[in-house]
Structure formats: structure tokens, C-alpha cells
mmCIF file of C-alpha atoms (C1' of nucleotides) in Angstrom:
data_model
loop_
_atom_site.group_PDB
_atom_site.id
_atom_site.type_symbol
_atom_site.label_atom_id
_atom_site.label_comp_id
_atom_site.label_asym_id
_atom_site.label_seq_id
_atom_site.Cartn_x
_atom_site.Cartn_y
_atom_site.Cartn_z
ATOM 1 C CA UNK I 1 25.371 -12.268 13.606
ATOM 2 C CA UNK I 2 27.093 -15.611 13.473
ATOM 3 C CA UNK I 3 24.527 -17.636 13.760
ATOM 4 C CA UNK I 4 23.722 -20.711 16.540
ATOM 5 C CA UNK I 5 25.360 -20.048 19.813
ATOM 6 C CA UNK I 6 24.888 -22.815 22.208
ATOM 7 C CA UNK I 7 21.884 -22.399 24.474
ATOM 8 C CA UNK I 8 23.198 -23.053 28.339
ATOM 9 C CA UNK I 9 21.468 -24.269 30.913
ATOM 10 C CA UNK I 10 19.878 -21.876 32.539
ATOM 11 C CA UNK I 11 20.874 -21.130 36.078
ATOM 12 C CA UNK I 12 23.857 -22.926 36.646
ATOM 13 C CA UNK I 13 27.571 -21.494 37.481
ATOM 14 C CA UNK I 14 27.409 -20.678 33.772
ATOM 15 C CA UNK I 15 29.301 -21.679 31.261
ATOM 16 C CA UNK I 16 29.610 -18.975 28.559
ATOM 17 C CA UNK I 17 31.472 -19.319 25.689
ATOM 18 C CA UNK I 18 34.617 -17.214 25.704
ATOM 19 C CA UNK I 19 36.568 -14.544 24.009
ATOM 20 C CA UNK I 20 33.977 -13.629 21.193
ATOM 21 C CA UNK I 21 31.715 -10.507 22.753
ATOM 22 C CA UNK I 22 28.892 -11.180 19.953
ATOM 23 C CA UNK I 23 28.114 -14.362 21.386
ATOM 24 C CA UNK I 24 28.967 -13.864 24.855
ATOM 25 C CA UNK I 25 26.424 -11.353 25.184
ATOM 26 C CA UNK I 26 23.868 -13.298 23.599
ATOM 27 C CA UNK I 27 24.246 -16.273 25.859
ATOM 28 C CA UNK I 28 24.638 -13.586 29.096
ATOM 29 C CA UNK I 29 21.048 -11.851 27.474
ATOM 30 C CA UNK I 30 19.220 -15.256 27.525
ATOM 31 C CA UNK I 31 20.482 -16.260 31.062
ATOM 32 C CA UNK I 32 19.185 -12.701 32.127
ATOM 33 C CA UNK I 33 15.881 -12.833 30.178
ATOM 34 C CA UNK I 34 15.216 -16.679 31.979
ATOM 35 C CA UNK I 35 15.606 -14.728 35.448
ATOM 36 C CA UNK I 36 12.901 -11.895 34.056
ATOM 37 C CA UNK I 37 16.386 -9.589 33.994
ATOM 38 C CA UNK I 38 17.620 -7.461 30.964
ATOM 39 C CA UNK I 39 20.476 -7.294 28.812
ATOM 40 C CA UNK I 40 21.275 -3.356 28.699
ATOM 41 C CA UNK I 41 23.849 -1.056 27.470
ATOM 42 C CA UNK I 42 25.954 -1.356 30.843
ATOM 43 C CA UNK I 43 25.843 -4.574 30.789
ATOM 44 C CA UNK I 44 27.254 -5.647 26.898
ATOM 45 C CA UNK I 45 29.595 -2.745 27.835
ATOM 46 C CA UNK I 46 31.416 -4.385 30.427
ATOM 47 C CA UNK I 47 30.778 -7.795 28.961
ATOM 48 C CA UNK I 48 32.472 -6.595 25.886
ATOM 49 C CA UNK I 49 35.261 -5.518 27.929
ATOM 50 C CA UNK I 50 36.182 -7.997 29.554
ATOM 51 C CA UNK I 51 36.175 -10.689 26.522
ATOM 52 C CA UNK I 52 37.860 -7.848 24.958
ATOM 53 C CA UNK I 53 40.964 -8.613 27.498
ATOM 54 C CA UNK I 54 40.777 -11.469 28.692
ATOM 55 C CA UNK I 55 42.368 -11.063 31.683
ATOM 56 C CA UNK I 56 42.384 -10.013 35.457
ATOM 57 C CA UNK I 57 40.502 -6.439 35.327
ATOM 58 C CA UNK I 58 40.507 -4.308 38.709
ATOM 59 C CA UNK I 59 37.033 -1.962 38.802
ATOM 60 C CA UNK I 60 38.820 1.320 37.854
ATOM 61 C CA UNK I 61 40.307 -0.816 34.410
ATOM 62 C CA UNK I 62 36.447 -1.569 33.621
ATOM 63 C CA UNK I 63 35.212 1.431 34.105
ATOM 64 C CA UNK I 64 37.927 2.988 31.872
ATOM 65 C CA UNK I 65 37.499 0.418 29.003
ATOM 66 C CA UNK I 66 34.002 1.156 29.594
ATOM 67 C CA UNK I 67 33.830 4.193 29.261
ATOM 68 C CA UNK I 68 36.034 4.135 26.091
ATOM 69 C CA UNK I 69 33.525 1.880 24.830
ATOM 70 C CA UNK I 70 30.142 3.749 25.450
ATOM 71 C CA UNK I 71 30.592 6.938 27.347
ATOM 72 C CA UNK I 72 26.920 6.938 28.721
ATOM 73 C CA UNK I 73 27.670 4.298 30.997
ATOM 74 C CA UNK I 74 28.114 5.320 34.430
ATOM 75 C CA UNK I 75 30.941 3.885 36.872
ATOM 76 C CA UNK I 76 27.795 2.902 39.308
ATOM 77 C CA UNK I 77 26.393 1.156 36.462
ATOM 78 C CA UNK I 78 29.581 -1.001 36.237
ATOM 79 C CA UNK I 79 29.457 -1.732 39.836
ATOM 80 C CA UNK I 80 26.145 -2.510 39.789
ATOM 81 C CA UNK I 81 26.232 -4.800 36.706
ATOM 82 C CA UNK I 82 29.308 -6.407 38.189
ATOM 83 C CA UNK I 83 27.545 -7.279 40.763
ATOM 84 C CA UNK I 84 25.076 -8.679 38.877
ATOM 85 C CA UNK I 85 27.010 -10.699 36.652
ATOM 86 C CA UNK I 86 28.929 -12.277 39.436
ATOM 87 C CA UNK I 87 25.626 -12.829 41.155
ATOM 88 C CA UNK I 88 24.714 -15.188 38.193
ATOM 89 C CA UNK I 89 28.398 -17.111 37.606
ATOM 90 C CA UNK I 90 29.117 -15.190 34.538
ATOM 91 C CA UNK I 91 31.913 -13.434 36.183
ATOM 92 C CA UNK I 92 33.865 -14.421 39.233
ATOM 93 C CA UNK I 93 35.997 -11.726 41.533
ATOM 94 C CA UNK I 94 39.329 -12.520 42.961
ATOM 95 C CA UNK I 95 41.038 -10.593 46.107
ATOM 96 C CA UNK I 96 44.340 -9.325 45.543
ATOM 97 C CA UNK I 97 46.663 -8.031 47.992
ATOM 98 C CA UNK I 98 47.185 -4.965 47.708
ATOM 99 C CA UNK I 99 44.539 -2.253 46.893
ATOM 100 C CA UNK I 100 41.324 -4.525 46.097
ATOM 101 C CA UNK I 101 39.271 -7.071 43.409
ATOM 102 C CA UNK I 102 39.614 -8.125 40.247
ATOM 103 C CA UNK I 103 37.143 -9.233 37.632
ATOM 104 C CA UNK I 104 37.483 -11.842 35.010
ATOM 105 C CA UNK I 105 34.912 -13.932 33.163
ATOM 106 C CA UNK I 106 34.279 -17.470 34.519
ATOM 107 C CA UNK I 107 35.547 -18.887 31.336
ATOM 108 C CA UNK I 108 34.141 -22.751 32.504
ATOM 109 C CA UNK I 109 32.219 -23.152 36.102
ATOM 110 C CA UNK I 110 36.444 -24.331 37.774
ATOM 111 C CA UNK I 111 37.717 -22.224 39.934
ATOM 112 C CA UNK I 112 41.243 -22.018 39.805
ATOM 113 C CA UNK I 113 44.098 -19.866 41.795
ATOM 114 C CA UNK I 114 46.089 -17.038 40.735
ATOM 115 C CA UNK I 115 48.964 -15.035 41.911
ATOM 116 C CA UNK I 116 49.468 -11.810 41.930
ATOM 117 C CA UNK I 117 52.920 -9.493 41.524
ATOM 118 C CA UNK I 118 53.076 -7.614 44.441
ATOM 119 C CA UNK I 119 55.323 -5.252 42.693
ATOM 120 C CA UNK I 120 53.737 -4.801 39.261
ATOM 121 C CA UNK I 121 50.092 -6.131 40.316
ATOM 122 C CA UNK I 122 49.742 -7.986 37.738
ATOM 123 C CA UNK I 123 47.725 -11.391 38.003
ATOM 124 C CA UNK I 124 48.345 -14.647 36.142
ATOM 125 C CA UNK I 125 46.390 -18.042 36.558
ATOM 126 C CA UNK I 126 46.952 -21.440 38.384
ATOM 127 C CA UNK I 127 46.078 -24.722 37.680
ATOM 128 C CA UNK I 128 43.054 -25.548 38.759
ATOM 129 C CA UNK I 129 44.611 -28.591 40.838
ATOM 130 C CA UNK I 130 47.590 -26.682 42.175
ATOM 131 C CA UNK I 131 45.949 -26.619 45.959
ATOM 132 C CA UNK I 132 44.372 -29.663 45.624
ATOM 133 C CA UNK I 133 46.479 -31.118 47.898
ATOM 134 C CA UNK I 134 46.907 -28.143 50.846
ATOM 135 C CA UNK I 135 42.925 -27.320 50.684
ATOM 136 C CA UNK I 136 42.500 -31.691 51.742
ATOM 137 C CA UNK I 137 45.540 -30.980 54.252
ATOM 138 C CA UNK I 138 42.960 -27.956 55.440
ATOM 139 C CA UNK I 139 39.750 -29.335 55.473
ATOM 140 C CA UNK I 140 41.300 -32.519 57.071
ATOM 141 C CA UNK I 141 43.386 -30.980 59.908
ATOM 142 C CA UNK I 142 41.097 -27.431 60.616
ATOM 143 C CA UNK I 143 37.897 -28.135 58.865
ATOM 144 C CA UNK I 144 38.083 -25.888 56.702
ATOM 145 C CA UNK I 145 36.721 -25.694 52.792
ATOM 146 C CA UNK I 146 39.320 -23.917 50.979
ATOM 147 C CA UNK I 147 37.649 -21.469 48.364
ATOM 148 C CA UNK I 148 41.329 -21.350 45.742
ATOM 149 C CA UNK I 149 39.718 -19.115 43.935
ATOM 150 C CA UNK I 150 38.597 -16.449 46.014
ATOM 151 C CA UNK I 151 42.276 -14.999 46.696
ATOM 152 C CA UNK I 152 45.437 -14.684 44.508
ATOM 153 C CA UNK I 153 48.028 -15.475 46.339
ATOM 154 C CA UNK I 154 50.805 -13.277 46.391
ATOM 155 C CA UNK I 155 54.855 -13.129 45.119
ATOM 156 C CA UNK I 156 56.979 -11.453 42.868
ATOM 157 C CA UNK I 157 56.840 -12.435 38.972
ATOM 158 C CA UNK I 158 60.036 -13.229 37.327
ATOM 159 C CA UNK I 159 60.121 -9.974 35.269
ATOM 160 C CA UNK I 160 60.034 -7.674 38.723
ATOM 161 C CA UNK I 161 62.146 -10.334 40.112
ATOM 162 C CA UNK I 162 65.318 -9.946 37.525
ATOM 163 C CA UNK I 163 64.576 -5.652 37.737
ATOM 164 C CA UNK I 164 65.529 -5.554 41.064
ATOM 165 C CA UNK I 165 63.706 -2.853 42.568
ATOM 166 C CA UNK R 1 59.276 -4.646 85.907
ATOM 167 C CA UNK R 2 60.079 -8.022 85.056
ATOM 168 C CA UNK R 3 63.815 -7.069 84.402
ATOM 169 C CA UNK R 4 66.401 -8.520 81.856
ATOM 170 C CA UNK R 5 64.532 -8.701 78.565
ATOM 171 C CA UNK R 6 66.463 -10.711 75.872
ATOM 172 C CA UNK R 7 68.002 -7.946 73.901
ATOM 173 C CA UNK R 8 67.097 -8.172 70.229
ATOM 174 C CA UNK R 9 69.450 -7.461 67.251
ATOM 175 C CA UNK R 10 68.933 -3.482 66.305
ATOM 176 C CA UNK R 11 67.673 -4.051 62.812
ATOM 177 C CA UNK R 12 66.577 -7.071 61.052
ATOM 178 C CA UNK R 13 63.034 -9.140 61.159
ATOM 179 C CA UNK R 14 62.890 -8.176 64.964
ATOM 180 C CA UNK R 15 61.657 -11.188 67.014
ATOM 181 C CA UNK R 16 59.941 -9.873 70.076
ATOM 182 C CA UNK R 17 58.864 -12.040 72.810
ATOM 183 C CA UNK R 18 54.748 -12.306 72.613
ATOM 184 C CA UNK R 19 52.123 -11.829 75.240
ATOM 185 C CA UNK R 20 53.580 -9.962 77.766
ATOM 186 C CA UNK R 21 52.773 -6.463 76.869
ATOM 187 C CA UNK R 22 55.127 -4.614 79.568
ATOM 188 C CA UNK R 23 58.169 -6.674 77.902
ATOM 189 C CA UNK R 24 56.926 -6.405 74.821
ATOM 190 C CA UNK R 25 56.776 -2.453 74.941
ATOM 191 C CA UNK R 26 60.115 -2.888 76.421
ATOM 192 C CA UNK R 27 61.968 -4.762 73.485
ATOM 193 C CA UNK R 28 60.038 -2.400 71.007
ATOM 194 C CA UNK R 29 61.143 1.183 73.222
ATOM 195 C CA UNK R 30 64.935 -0.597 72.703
ATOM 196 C CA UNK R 31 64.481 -1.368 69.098
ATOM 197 C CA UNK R 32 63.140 2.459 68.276
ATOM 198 C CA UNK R 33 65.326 4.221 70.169
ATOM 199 C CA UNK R 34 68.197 2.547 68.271
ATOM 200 C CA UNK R 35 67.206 3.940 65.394
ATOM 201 C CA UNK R 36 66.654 7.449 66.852
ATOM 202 C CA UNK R 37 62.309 6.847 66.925
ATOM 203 C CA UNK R 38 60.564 6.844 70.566
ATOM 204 C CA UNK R 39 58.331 5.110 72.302
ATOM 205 C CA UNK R 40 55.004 7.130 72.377
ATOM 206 C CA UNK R 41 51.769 6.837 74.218
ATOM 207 C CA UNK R 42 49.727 5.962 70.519
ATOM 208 C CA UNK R 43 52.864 2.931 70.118
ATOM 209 C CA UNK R 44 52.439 1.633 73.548
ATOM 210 C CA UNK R 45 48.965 1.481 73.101
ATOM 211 C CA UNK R 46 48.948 -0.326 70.378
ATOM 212 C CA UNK R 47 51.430 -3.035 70.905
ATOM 213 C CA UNK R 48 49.297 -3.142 74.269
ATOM 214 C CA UNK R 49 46.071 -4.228 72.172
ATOM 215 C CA UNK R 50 48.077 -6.619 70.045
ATOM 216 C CA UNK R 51 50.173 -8.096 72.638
ATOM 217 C CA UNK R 52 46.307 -8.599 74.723
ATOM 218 C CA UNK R 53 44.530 -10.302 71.990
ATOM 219 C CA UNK R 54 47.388 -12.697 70.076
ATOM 220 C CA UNK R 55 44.822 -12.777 67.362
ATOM 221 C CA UNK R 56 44.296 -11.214 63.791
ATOM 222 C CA UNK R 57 43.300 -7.493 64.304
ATOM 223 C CA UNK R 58 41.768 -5.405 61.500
ATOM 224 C CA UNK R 59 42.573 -1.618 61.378
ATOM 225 C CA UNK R 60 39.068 -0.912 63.207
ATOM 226 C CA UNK R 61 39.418 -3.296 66.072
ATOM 227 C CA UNK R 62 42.850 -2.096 66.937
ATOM 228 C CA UNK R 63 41.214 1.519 66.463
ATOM 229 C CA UNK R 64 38.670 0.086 68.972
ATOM 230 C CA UNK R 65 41.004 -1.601 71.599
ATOM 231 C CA UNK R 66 43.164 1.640 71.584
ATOM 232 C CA UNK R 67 40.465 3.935 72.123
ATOM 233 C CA UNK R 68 39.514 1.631 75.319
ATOM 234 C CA UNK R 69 42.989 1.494 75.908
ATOM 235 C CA UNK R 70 43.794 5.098 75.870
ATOM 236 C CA UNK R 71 41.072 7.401 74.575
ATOM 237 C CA UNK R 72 43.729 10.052 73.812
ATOM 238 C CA UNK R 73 44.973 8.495 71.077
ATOM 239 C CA UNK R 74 43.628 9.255 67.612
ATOM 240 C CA UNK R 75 42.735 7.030 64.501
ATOM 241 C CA UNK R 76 45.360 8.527 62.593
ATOM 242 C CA UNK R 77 48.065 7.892 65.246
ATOM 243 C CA UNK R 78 47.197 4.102 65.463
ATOM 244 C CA UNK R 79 47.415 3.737 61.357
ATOM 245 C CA UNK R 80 50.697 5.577 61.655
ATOM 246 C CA UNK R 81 51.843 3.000 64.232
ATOM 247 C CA UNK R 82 50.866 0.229 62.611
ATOM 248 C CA UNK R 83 53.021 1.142 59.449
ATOM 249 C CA UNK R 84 55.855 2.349 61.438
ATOM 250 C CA UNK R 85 55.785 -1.452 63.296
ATOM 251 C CA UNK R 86 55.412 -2.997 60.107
ATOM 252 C CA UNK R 87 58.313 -1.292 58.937
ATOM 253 C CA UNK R 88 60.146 -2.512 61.959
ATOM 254 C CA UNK R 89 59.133 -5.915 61.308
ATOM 255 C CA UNK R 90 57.366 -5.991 64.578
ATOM 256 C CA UNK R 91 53.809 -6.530 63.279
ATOM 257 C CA UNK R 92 52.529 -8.249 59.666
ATOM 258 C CA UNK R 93 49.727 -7.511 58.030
ATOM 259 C CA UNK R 94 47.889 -10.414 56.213
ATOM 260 C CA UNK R 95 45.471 -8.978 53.258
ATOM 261 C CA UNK R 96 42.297 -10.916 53.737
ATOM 262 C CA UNK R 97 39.547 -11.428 51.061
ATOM 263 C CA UNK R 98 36.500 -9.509 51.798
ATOM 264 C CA UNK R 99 36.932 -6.026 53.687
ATOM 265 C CA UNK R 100 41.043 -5.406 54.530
ATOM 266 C CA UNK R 101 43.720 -5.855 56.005
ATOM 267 C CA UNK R 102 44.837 -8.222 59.617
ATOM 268 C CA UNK R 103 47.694 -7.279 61.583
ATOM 269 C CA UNK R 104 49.117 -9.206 63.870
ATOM 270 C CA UNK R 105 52.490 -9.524 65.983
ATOM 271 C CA UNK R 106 55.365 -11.101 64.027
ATOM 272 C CA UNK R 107 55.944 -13.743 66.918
ATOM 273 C CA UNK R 108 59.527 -14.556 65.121
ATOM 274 C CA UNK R 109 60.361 -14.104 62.175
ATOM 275 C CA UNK R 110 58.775 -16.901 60.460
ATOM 276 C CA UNK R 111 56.105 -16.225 57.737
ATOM 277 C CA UNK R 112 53.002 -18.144 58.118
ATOM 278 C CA UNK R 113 50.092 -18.678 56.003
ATOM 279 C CA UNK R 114 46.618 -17.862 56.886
ATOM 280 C CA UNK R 115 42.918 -18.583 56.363
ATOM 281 C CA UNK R 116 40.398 -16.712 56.557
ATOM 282 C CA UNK R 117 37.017 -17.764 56.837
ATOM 283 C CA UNK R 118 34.510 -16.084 54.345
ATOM 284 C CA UNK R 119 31.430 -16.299 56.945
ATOM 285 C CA UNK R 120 32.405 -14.707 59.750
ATOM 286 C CA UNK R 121 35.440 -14.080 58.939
ATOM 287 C CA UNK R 122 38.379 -14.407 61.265
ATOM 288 C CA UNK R 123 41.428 -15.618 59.930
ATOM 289 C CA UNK R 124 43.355 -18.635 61.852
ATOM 290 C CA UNK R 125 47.232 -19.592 60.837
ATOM 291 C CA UNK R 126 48.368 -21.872 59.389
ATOM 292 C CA UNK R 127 51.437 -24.280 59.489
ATOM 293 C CA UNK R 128 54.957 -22.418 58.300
ATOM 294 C CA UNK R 129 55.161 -25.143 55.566
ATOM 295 C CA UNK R 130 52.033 -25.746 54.905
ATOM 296 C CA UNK R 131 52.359 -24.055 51.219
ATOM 297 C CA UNK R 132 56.241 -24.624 50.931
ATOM 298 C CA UNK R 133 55.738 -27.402 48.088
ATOM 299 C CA UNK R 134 53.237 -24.769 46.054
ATOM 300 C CA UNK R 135 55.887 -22.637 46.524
ATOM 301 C CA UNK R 136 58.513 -24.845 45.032
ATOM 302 C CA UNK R 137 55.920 -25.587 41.971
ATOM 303 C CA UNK R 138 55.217 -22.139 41.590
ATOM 304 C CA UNK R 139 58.598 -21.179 41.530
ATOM 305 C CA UNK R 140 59.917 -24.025 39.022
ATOM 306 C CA UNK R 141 57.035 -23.362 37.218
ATOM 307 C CA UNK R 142 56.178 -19.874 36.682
ATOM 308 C CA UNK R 143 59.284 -18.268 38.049
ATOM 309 C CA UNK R 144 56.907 -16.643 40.985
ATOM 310 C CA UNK R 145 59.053 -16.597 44.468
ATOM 311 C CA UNK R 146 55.759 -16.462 46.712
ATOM 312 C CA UNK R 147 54.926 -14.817 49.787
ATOM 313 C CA UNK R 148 52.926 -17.296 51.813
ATOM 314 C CA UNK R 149 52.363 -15.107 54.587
ATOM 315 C CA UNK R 150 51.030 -11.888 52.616
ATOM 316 C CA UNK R 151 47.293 -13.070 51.517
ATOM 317 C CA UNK R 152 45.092 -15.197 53.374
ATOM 318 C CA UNK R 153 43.343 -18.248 51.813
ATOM 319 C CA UNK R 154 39.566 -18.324 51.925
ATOM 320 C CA UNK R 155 37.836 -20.468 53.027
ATOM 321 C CA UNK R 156 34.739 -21.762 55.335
ATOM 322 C CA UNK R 157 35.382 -22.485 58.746
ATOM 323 C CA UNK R 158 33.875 -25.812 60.188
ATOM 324 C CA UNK R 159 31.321 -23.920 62.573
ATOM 325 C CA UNK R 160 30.011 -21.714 60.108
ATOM 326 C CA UNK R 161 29.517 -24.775 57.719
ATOM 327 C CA UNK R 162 27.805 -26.542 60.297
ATOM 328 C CA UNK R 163 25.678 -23.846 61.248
ATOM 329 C CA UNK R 164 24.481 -22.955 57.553
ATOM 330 C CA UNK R 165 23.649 -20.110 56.592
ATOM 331 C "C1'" DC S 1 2.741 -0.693 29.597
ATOM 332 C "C1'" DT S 2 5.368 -2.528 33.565
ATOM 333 C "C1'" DG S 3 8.988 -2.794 36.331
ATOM 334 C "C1'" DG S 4 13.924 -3.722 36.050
ATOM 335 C "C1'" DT S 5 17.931 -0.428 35.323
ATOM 336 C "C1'" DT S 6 20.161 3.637 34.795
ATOM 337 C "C1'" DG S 7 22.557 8.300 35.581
ATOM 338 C "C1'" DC S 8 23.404 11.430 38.784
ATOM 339 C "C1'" DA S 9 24.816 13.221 43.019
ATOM 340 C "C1'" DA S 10 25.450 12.489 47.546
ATOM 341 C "C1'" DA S 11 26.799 9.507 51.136
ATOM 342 C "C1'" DA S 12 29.550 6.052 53.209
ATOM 343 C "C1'" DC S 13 33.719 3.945 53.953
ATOM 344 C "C1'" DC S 14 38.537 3.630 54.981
ATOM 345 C "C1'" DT S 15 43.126 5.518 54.866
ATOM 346 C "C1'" DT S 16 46.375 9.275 54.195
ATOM 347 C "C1'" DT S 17 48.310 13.904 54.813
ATOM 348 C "C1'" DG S 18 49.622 18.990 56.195
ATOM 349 C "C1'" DC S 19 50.393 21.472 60.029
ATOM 350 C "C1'" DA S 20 50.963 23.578 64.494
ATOM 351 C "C1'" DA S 21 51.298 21.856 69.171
ATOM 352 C "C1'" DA S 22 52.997 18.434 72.255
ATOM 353 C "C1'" DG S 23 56.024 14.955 74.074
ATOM 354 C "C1'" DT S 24 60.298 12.134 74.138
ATOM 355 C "C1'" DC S 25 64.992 11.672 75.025
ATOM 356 C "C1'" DG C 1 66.400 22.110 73.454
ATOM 357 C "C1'" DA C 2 66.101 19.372 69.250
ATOM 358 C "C1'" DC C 3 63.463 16.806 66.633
ATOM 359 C "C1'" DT C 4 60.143 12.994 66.407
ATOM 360 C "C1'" DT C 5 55.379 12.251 66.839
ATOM 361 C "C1'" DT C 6 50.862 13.539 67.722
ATOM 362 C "C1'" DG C 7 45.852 15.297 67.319
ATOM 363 C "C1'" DC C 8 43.014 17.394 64.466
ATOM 364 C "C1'" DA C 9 40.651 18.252 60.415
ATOM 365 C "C1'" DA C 10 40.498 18.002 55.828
ATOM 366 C "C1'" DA C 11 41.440 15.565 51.634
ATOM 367 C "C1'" DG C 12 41.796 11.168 48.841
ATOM 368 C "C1'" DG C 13 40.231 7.183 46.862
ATOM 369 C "C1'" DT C 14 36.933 3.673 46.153
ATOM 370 C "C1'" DT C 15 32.387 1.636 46.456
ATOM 371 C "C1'" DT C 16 27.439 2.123 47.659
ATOM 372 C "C1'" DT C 17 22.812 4.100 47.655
ATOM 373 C "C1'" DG C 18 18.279 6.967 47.032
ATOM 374 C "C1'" DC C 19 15.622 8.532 43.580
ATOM 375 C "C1'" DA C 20 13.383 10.200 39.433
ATOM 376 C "C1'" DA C 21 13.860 9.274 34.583
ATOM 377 C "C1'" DC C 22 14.544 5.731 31.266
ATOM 378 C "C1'" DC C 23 14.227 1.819 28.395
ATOM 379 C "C1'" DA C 24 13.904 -3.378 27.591
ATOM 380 C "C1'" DG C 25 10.723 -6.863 26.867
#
DNA sequence: CTGGTTGCAAAACCTTTGCAAAGTC
DNA sequence: GACTTTGCAAAGGTTTTGCAACCAG
């Protein structure tokens, strides 16, 4: 259904369109099919799920949405395709703090920062350019290529802030 | 041995002069016992592996050091110690991308940022203010008061980028 | 058909916990 | 002697893996 989705290139950090599952998972299935892999039930499970929320999703969220969504699907069969799909750029993982990873699409191929609540774990985006600055201060003074993306950094939100404790 | 250690304020942050492990036990024994907690075989081991390596230990290595240290003391006992230091404010833990958790002595009080590099991943510090104008954005910004010292950035360090792969 | 993927169940981790015994002050 | 802390062993929680059955192309 609705017609024409926009073919991507094919390997590249993958630029999927966002939000609407339909055509998500069309544009994911082609990408797989180019790389002789499959689109399955797993795998538009989870995809729906996440462009269902489009947010920061820790495993155990997936898994639950997942299952909501198509009971068959096993929680090693999210793993697995979350590997996968991070494998090929769809989706990227970020490190939080405390207690593990989360998941979100990789709405365009730019990495960008996040922070994340370290009393209500909850994980909001950055500006991409927000580091810009510190990661040349890094790679200039220790050598180091800063990966912004990889880690949320971590703080209390405003909301947690003003309920104190 | 080495007498007259500085005595350290019973409760707050806890500075605790580095290095020296027999001090260092020392200054710790004084901080517990003011608060009606002792200084144990499984403690004095520990603060002995930290104080030996002034480095970024995970949970295993300290596991490791202790057990060479004192093979009398059990897993269990170290991750006790480590959260009862913690709570004393006499070690930090740093969450670090892939795989855990650092801890490390809390030389003074100062929170530091860290890197960690994704490769082979040990985690160097950073400069106090290295982050401190982030900080100020993300605070104007977003409202998020951020804890610079809590997550480690990722990154690649220079000799695993020059040796590739 | 062919072979990539799955569900299942078990294993592999890592960290926490209940409890009686031991050790610290 | 009082009470904190330990060692042990078992439980918890999360992620990974081996394998036969399955299903997408």
C-alpha cells in the first residue's frame, strides 16, 4: 500500500524513511533482499515497533511491544534481529548508564548525543553539533575520535529535578 | 607506619590521599569506624588493588587483583565493598559503553569526565571542565543538570586507530 | 528447493541476596 | 559480647547460542 517509496542506496548507513511502518519495512526488506537476507515476521515486528514509538527503546520494551504485536516472535528473535538491523545502519544502539542499551531507528545516517535521566531513565536527544567542539578538544589534545553517539550522557531531567526525590 | 595521616571530615565526598595503600586503608578504617562500619580483610583488599593500579578497574579485574591479593576473599565480598565505598564517596564508578561498569578512587572530590576507548577499551580521564560549557547548554537548554563524571564518552583511542583493525 | 531464520531450551554472564559463621571493635 | 561483615551457594536478570524445524525468495 501507498505506493512509491524511495529506493535507497543500497549498503550505506541507511537512510530509511521514518515514522510510517508500511514503508519502513519495505525499504528495510529491499536493503535485506540486496544482501541475499530476508524480511521475516521478527523482523517487521520490531521494525513496526520501533516506528511505532519513536523513541529510545531498552531490549525488554521491544520485546514487550513485540510481543503485543505478534506473539510468535521470540525474545531471541528480537535480539537477533536487533543485531541485525544495527549491523546494516537501520538501527543504531546507545549506552545508558544505568542497567544497559537502547534502540532507536537511525532516522538519517547523523549521529547525535542524548542524555539520559538517571532517575526516571528516560532518554531525550542532542543536537547533532552539541560536542562538536569537546570531541576536536579530544581528538586534538588525546587523539582520540569521539563516537557522540555511542553513549548518553547522563543528568537529571527537569521533571525529576523539581520532584525532589 | 607512616604516622599522622591528614584527618578527613567524617562524612561528606571523602577526599583520601591516593597511592599509598597503607595510608589509604588508614583514612578509610577512620572514616568507617566513624560511622560505626569496620575495616575488614575483603575492604582492605580492595582499596589495596585500587590504591596499586590508579587506573579504571572493572568489577572482574578488581575480583582478579583481590583474589591475588587475598584469596580468602569472595566475589560477593568485593561487590559489597565496592558499593559500600561508593556510598562513602571513596570510590566512583564510571558506566562505560560496551560491557560495565569502572571504578576507580575518588582522588578528591572533583568529578571528571572520561573516555573510553571502544577497541580495547580502557577508559582515560579527562579534564574537570572539559564538558562544563555542554553542561551550561544543556542546562539552559533542556533544563538537564548533568553528571559529567557518571558515563564515559566513546571513543577510539589513537593506538588502536593507528593499528586498524 | 535452498539456505537464511526462527523457536525453544539451555547456557553463559554478571550481580545480588539469605543465612549461619566469623571477625571487628 | 554485640553487631557488622563475611563466605557460600543459590537465585535473579539479561543476553547468547546450538540445533532441528521452518519459511522466504
Amino acid at each position: 500500500m501507498t505506493a512509491g517509496h524511495v529506493v535507497h542506496p543500497v549498503i550505506s548507513p541507511a537512510p530509511v524513511a521514518p515514522t510510517d511502518p508500511e514503508s519502513l519495512i519495505a525499504d528495510v526488506a529491499t536493503v535485506l533482499r540486496a544482501r541475499g537476507e530476508r524480511m521475516t515476521r521478527p523482523r517487521r515486528a520490531v521494525l513496526t515497533v520501533l516506528a511505532g514509538r519513536n523513541d529510545h527503546l531498552s531490549a525488554e520494551e521491544i520485546v514487550d511491544g513485540v510481543s503485543l504485536h505478534d506473539p510468535a516472535v521470540h525474545r531471541a528473535s528480537v535480539y537477533r534481529t536487533l543485531e541485525t538491523l544495527s549491523r546494516l545502519g537501520i538501527v543504531q544502539h546507545v549506552h545508558v548508564g544505568h542497567g544497559g542499551t537502547a534502540y532507536h531507528l537511525a532516522a538519517d545516517g547523523v549521529r547525535h548525543p542524548h542524555v539520559q535521566c538517571r532517575v526516571c531513565g528516560r532518554v531525550r536527544d542532542l543536537p547533532p553539533d552539541l560536542l562538536d567542539e569537546v570531541a576536536a578538544v579530544v581528538a586534538g589534545r588525546y587523539g582520540y575520535v569521539l563516537d557522540v553517539g555511542h553513549v548518553a550522557l547522563s543528568g537529571t531531567c527537569p521533571d525529576c529535578a523539581a520532584r525532589p526525590r
